[in-house]
CSV table of C-alpha atoms in Angstrom, one decimal:
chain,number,residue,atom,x,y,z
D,1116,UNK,CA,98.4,95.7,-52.6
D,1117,UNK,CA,95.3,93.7,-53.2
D,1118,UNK,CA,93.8,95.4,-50.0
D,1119,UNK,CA,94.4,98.9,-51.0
D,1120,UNK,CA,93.2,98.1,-54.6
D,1121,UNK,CA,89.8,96.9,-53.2
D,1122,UNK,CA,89.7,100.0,-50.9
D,1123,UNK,CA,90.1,102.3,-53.9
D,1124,UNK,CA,87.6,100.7,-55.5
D,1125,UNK,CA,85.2,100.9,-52.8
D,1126,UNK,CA,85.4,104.8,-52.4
D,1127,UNK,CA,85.2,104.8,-56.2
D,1128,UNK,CA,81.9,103.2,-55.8
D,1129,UNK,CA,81.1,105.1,-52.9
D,1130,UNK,CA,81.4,108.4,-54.8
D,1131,UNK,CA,79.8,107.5,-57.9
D,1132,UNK,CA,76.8,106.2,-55.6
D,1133,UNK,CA,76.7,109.6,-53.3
D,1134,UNK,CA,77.2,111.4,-57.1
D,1135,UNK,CA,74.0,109.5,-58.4
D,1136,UNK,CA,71.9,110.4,-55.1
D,1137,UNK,CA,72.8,114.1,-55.1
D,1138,UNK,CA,71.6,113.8,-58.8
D,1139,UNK,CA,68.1,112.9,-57.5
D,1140,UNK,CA,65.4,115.3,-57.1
D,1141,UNK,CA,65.3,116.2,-52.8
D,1142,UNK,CA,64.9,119.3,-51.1
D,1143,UNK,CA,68.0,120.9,-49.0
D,1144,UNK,CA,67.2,123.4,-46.0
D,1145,UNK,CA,68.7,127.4,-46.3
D,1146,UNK,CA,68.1,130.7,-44.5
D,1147,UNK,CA,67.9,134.1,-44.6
D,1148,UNK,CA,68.3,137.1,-42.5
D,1149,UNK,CA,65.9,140.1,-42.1
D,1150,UNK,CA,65.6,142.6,-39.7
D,1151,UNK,CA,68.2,141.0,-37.9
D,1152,UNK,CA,65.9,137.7,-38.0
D,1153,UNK,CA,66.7,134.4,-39.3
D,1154,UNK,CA,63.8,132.7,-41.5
D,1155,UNK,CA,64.6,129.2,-42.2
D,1156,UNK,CA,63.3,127.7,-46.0
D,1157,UNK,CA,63.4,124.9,-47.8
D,1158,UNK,CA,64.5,124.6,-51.4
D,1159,UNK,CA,63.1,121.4,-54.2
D,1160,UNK,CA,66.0,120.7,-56.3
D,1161,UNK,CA,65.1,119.0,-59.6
D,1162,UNK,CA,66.6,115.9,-60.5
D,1163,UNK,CA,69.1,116.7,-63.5
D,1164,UNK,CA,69.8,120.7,-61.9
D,1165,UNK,CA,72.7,121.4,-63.5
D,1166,UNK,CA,74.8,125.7,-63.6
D,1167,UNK,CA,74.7,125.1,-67.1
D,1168,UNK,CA,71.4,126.4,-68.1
D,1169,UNK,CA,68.6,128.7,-66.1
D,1170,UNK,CA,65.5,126.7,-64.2
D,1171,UNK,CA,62.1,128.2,-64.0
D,1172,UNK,CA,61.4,128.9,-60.0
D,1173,UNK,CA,58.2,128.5,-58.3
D,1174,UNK,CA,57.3,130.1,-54.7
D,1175,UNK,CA,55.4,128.2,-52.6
D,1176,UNK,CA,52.9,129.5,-49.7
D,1177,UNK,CA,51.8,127.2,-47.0
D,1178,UNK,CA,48.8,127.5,-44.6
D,1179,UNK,CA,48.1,128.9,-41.3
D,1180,UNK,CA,48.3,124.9,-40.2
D,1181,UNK,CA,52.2,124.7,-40.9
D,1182,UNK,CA,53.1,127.6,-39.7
D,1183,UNK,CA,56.8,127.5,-37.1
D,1184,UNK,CA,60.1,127.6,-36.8
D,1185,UNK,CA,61.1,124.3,-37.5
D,1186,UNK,CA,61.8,124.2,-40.8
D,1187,UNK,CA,59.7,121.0,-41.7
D,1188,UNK,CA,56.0,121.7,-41.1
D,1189,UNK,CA,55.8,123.3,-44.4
D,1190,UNK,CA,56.8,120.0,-46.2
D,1191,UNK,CA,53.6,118.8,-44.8
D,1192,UNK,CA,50.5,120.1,-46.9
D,1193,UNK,CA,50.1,121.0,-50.7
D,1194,UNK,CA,53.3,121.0,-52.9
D,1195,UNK,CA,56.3,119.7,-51.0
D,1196,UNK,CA,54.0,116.2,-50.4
D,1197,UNK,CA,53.1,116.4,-53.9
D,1198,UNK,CA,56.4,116.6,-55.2
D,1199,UNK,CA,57.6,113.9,-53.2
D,1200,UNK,CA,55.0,111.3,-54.6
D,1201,UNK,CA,55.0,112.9,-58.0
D,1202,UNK,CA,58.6,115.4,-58.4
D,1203,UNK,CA,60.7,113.1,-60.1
D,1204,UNK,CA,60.5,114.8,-63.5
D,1205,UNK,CA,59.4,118.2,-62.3
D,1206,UNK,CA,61.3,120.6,-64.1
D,1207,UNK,CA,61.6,123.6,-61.8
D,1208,UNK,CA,63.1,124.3,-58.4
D,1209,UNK,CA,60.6,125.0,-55.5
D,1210,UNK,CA,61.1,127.6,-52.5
D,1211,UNK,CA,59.2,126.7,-49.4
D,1212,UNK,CA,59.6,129.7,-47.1
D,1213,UNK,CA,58.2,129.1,-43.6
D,1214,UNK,CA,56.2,131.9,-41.6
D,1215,UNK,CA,56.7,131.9,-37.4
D,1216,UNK,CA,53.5,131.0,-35.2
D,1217,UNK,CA,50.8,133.4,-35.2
D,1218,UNK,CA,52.3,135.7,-38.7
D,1219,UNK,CA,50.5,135.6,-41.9
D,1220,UNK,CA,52.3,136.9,-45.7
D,1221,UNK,CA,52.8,140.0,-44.5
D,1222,UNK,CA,54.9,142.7,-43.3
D,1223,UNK,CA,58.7,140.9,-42.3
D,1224,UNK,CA,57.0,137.5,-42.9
D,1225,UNK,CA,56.6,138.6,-46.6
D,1226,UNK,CA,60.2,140.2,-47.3
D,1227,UNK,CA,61.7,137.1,-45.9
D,1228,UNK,CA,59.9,134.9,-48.7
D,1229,UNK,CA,60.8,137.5,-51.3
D,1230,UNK,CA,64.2,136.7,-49.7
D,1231,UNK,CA,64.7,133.5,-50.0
D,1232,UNK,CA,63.3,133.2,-53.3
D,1233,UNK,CA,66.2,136.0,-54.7
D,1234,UNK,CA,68.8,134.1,-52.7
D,1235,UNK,CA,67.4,130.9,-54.7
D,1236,UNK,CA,67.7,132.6,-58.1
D,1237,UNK,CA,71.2,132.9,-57.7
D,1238,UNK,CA,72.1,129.8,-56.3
D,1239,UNK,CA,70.0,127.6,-58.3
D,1240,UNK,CA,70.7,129.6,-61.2
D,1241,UNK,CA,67.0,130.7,-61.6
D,1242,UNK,CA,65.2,132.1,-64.8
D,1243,UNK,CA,64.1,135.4,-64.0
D,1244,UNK,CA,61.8,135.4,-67.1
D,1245,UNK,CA,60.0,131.8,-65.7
D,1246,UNK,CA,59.2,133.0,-61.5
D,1247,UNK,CA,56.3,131.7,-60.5
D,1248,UNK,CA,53.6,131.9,-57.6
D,1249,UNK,CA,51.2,129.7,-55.6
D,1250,UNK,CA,49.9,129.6,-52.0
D,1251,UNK,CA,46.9,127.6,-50.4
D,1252,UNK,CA,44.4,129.0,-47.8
D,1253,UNK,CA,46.5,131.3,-45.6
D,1254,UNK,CA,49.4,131.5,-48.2
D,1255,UNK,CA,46.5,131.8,-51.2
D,1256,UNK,CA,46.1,135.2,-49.1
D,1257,UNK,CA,49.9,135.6,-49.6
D,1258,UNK,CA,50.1,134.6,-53.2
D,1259,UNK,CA,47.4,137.8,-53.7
D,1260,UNK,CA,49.3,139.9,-51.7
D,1261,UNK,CA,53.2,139.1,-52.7
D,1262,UNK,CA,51.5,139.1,-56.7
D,1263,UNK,CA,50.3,143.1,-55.5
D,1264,UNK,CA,53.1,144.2,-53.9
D,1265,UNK,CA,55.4,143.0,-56.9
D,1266,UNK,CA,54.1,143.1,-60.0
D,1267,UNK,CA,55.1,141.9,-63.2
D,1268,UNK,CA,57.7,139.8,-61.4
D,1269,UNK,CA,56.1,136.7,-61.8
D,1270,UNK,CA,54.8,135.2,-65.3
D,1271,UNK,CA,52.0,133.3,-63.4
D,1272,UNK,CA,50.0,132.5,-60.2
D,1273,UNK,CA,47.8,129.8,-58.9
D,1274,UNK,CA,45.9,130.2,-56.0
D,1275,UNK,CA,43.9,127.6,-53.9
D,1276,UNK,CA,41.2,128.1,-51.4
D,1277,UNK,CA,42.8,131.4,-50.9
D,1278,UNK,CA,40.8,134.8,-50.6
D,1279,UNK,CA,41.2,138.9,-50.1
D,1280,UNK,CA,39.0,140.0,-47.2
D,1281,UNK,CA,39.7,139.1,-43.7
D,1282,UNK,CA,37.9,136.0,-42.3
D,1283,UNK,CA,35.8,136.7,-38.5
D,1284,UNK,CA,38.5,133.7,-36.6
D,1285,UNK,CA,41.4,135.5,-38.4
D,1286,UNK,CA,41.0,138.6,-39.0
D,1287,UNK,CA,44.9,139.7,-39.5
D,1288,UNK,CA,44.6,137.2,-42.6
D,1289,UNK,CA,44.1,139.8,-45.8
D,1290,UNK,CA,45.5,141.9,-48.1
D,1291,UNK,CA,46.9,144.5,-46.8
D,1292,UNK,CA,46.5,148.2,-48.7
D,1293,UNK,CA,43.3,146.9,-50.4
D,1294,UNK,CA,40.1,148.6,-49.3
D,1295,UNK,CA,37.2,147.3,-47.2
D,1296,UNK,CA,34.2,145.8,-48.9
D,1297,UNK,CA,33.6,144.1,-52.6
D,1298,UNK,CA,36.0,146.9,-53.4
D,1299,UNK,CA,39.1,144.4,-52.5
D,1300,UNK,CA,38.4,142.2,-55.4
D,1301,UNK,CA,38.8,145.4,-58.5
D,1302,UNK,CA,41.8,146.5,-56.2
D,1303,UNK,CA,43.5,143.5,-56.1
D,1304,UNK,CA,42.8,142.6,-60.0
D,1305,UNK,CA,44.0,145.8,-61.4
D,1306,UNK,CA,47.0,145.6,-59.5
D,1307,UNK,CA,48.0,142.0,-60.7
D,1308,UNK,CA,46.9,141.8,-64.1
D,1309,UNK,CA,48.1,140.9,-66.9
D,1310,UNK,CA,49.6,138.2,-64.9
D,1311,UNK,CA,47.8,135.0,-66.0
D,1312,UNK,CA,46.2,133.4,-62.4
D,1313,UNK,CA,44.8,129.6,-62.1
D,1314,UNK,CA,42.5,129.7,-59.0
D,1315,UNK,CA,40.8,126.6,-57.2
D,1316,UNK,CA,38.4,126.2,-54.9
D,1317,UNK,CA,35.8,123.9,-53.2
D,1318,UNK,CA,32.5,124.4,-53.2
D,1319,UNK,CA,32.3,123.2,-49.9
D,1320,UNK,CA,34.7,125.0,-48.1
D,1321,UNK,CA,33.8,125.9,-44.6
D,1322,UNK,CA,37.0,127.6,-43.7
D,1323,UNK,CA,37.6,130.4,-46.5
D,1324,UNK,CA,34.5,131.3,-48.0
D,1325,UNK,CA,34.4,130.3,-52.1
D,1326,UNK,CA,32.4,133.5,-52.8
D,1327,UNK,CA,36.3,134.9,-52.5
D,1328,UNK,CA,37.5,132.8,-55.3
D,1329,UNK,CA,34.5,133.6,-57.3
D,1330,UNK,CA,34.6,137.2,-56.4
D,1331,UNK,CA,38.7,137.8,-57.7
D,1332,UNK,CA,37.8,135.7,-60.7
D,1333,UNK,CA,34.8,138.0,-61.5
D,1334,UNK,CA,37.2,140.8,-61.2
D,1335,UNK,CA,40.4,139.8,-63.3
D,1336,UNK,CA,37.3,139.1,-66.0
D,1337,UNK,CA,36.3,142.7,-65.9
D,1338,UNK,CA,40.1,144.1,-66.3
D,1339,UNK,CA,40.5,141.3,-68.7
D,1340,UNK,CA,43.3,139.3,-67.4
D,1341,UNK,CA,43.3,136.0,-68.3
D,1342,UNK,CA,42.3,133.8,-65.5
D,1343,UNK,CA,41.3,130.0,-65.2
D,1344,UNK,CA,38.7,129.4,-62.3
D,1345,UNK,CA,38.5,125.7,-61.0
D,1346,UNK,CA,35.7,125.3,-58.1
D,1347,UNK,CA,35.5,121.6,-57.2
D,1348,UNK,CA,31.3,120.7,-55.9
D,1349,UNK,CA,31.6,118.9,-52.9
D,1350,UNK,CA,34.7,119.7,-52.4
D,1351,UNK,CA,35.8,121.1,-48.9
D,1352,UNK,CA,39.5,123.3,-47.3
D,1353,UNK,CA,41.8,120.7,-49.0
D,1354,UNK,CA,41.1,121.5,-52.6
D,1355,UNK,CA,45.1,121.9,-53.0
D,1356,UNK,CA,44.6,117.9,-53.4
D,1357,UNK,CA,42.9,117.9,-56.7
D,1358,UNK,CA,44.5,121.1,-57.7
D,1359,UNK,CA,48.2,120.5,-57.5
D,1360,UNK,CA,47.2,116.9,-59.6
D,1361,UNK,CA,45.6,118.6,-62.8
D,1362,UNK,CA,47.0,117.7,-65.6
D,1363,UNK,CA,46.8,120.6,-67.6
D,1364,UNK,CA,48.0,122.7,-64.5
D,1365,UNK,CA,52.2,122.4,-64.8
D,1366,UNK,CA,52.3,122.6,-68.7
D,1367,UNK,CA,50.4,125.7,-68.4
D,1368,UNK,CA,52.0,127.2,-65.7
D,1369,UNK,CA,55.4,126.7,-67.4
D,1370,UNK,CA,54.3,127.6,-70.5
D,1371,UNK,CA,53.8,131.6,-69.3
D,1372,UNK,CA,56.6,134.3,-69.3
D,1373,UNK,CA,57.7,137.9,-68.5
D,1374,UNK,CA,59.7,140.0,-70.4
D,1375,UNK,CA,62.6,140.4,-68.8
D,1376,UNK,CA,65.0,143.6,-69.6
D,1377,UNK,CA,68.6,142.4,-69.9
C-alpha cells in the first residue's frame, strides 16, 4: 500500500512538474505543405498561452545565412536568440518560417510563410487585428515584399538592414513587381502604407547598402505613412542586435492595429 501511495504521488508530481514546463515560454517545430512541398517552421509560444483569449502574432524573416531544411538554422540569428535570452514575458507568439538553400521570400518560398503563419492563427488562437511583420537582411527584402503583396494585413512592420533593389552578389534578392531604378522605393511605399514601419540600419553596412533604408524611409515620408528610421553610425550587417533590444521597439509595435471586419 505504502509503495503504491508513493508511486501515485510521484506521477502526481511528475505531471504537475511537466504541466509547469509546458507553461514556459519554448518554441515547438510544425509544417506545412505547398505545392506538394513540405516547409518546416518553428513557432515561439509565450509563457502563460492560454485558448482563452486571442495573442498578437509576429512573422519573423531570417537571412540568407540561415537558410535550409533543417528546421533550426533559423533559431540562430535575430529574434529566436533574442527571445531565448530575453522572451520570458513576451506577449505574443512568433512564426519562424525557414526558406530551402539558394531561395529568397519569394515565389513558393513566400506562400509557405504566409502558410504557416495562417496555420499559426488558428492553432495559437492568433488576433487577426494584432499580425505583425519583421525580417533582417535577406528576410528585410521579404518583410517589403510579403508587406506588398498583402496589404493591410499586418498592423505593423519592422525591417532591419533590409532593402528593395537587387544587390550585384545576389541579384535574385528584391522585390519582385517593383520597377527598376529609384522608382522601387515610391512603388514599394504606396503599396504598404498606411501600415506603420520601424526600419534599422547601420551606417556601416558593407553587405546591403544603407542608402536602401534611407531611400524607403524617404519614400513612406512623401506618401505620409508613418515610419520610424533608426541608422546606427558605426554600426555594420548585424544591426538586428541593437534593434531587436530597443526599448521603445515592442511597446510600439504592440501598440498598432488593423481594422478587422467581423
Amino acid at each position: 500500500m505504502m509503495l503504491k501511495h508513493v508511486g501515485w504521488m510521484a506521477a502526481l508530481l511528475l505531471g504537475v512538474a511537466c504541466s509547469a514546463r509546458a507553461d514556459e515560454a519554448h518554441f515547438t517545430a510544425s509544417e506545412v505543405t505547398v505545392n506538394g512541398h513540405r516547409h518546416a517552421y518553428q513557432v515561439f509560444v509565450p509563457h502563460g498561452w492560454s485558448a482563452d483569449r486571442a495573442w498578437p502574432v509576429v512573422l519573423f524573416l531570417h537571412g540568407s545565412g540561415e537558410r535550409g531544411s533543417d528546421n533550426e538554422a533559423q533559431l540562430n540569428a535575430g529574434l529566436p536568440p533574442w527571445l531565448k535570452a530575453h522572451g520570458a514575458d513576451f506577449p505574443a507568439v512568433v512564426v519562424v518560417p525557414q526558406a530551402p538553400d539558394d531561395t529568397v521570400w519569394s515565389g513558393e518560398v513566400e506562400r509557405a510563410a504566409m502558410a504557416a503563419l495562417e496555420q499559426s492563427i488558428k492553432t495559437w488562437h492568433g488576433d487577426r487585428s494584432r499580425l505583425y511583420l519583421t525580417g533582417l537582411s535577406m528576410g528585410g527584402y521579404g518583410a517589403w515584399q510579403l508587406a506588398v503583396d498583402h496589404p493591410g494585413m499586418f498592423a505593423a512592420a519592422v525591417v532591419i538592414c533590409g532593402g528593395v533593389q537587387s544587390l550585384d552578389d545576389m541579384p535574385e534578392l528584391k522585390v519582385y513587381g517593383a520597377p527598376a531604378g529609384a522608382g522601387a522605393f515610391d512603388w514599394v511605399a504606396q503599396r504598404v502604407q498606411p501600415m506603420p514601419v520601424w526600419i534599422f540600419h547601420g551606417a556601416a553596412d558593407d553587405q546591403v547598402p544603407t542608402e536602401e533604408s534611407r531611400a524607403m524611409d524617404k519614400a513612406l515620408l512623401k506618401v505620409g505613412d508613418p515610419v520610424r528610421y533608426t541608422e546606427y553610425p558605426g554600426v555594420g550587417h548585424g544591426s538586428w542586435l541593437r534593434a531587436y533590444d530597443e526599448p521603445e521597439l515592442w511597446p510600439w509595435m504592440f501598440s498598432q492595429r488593423v481594422n478587422v471586419l467581423r
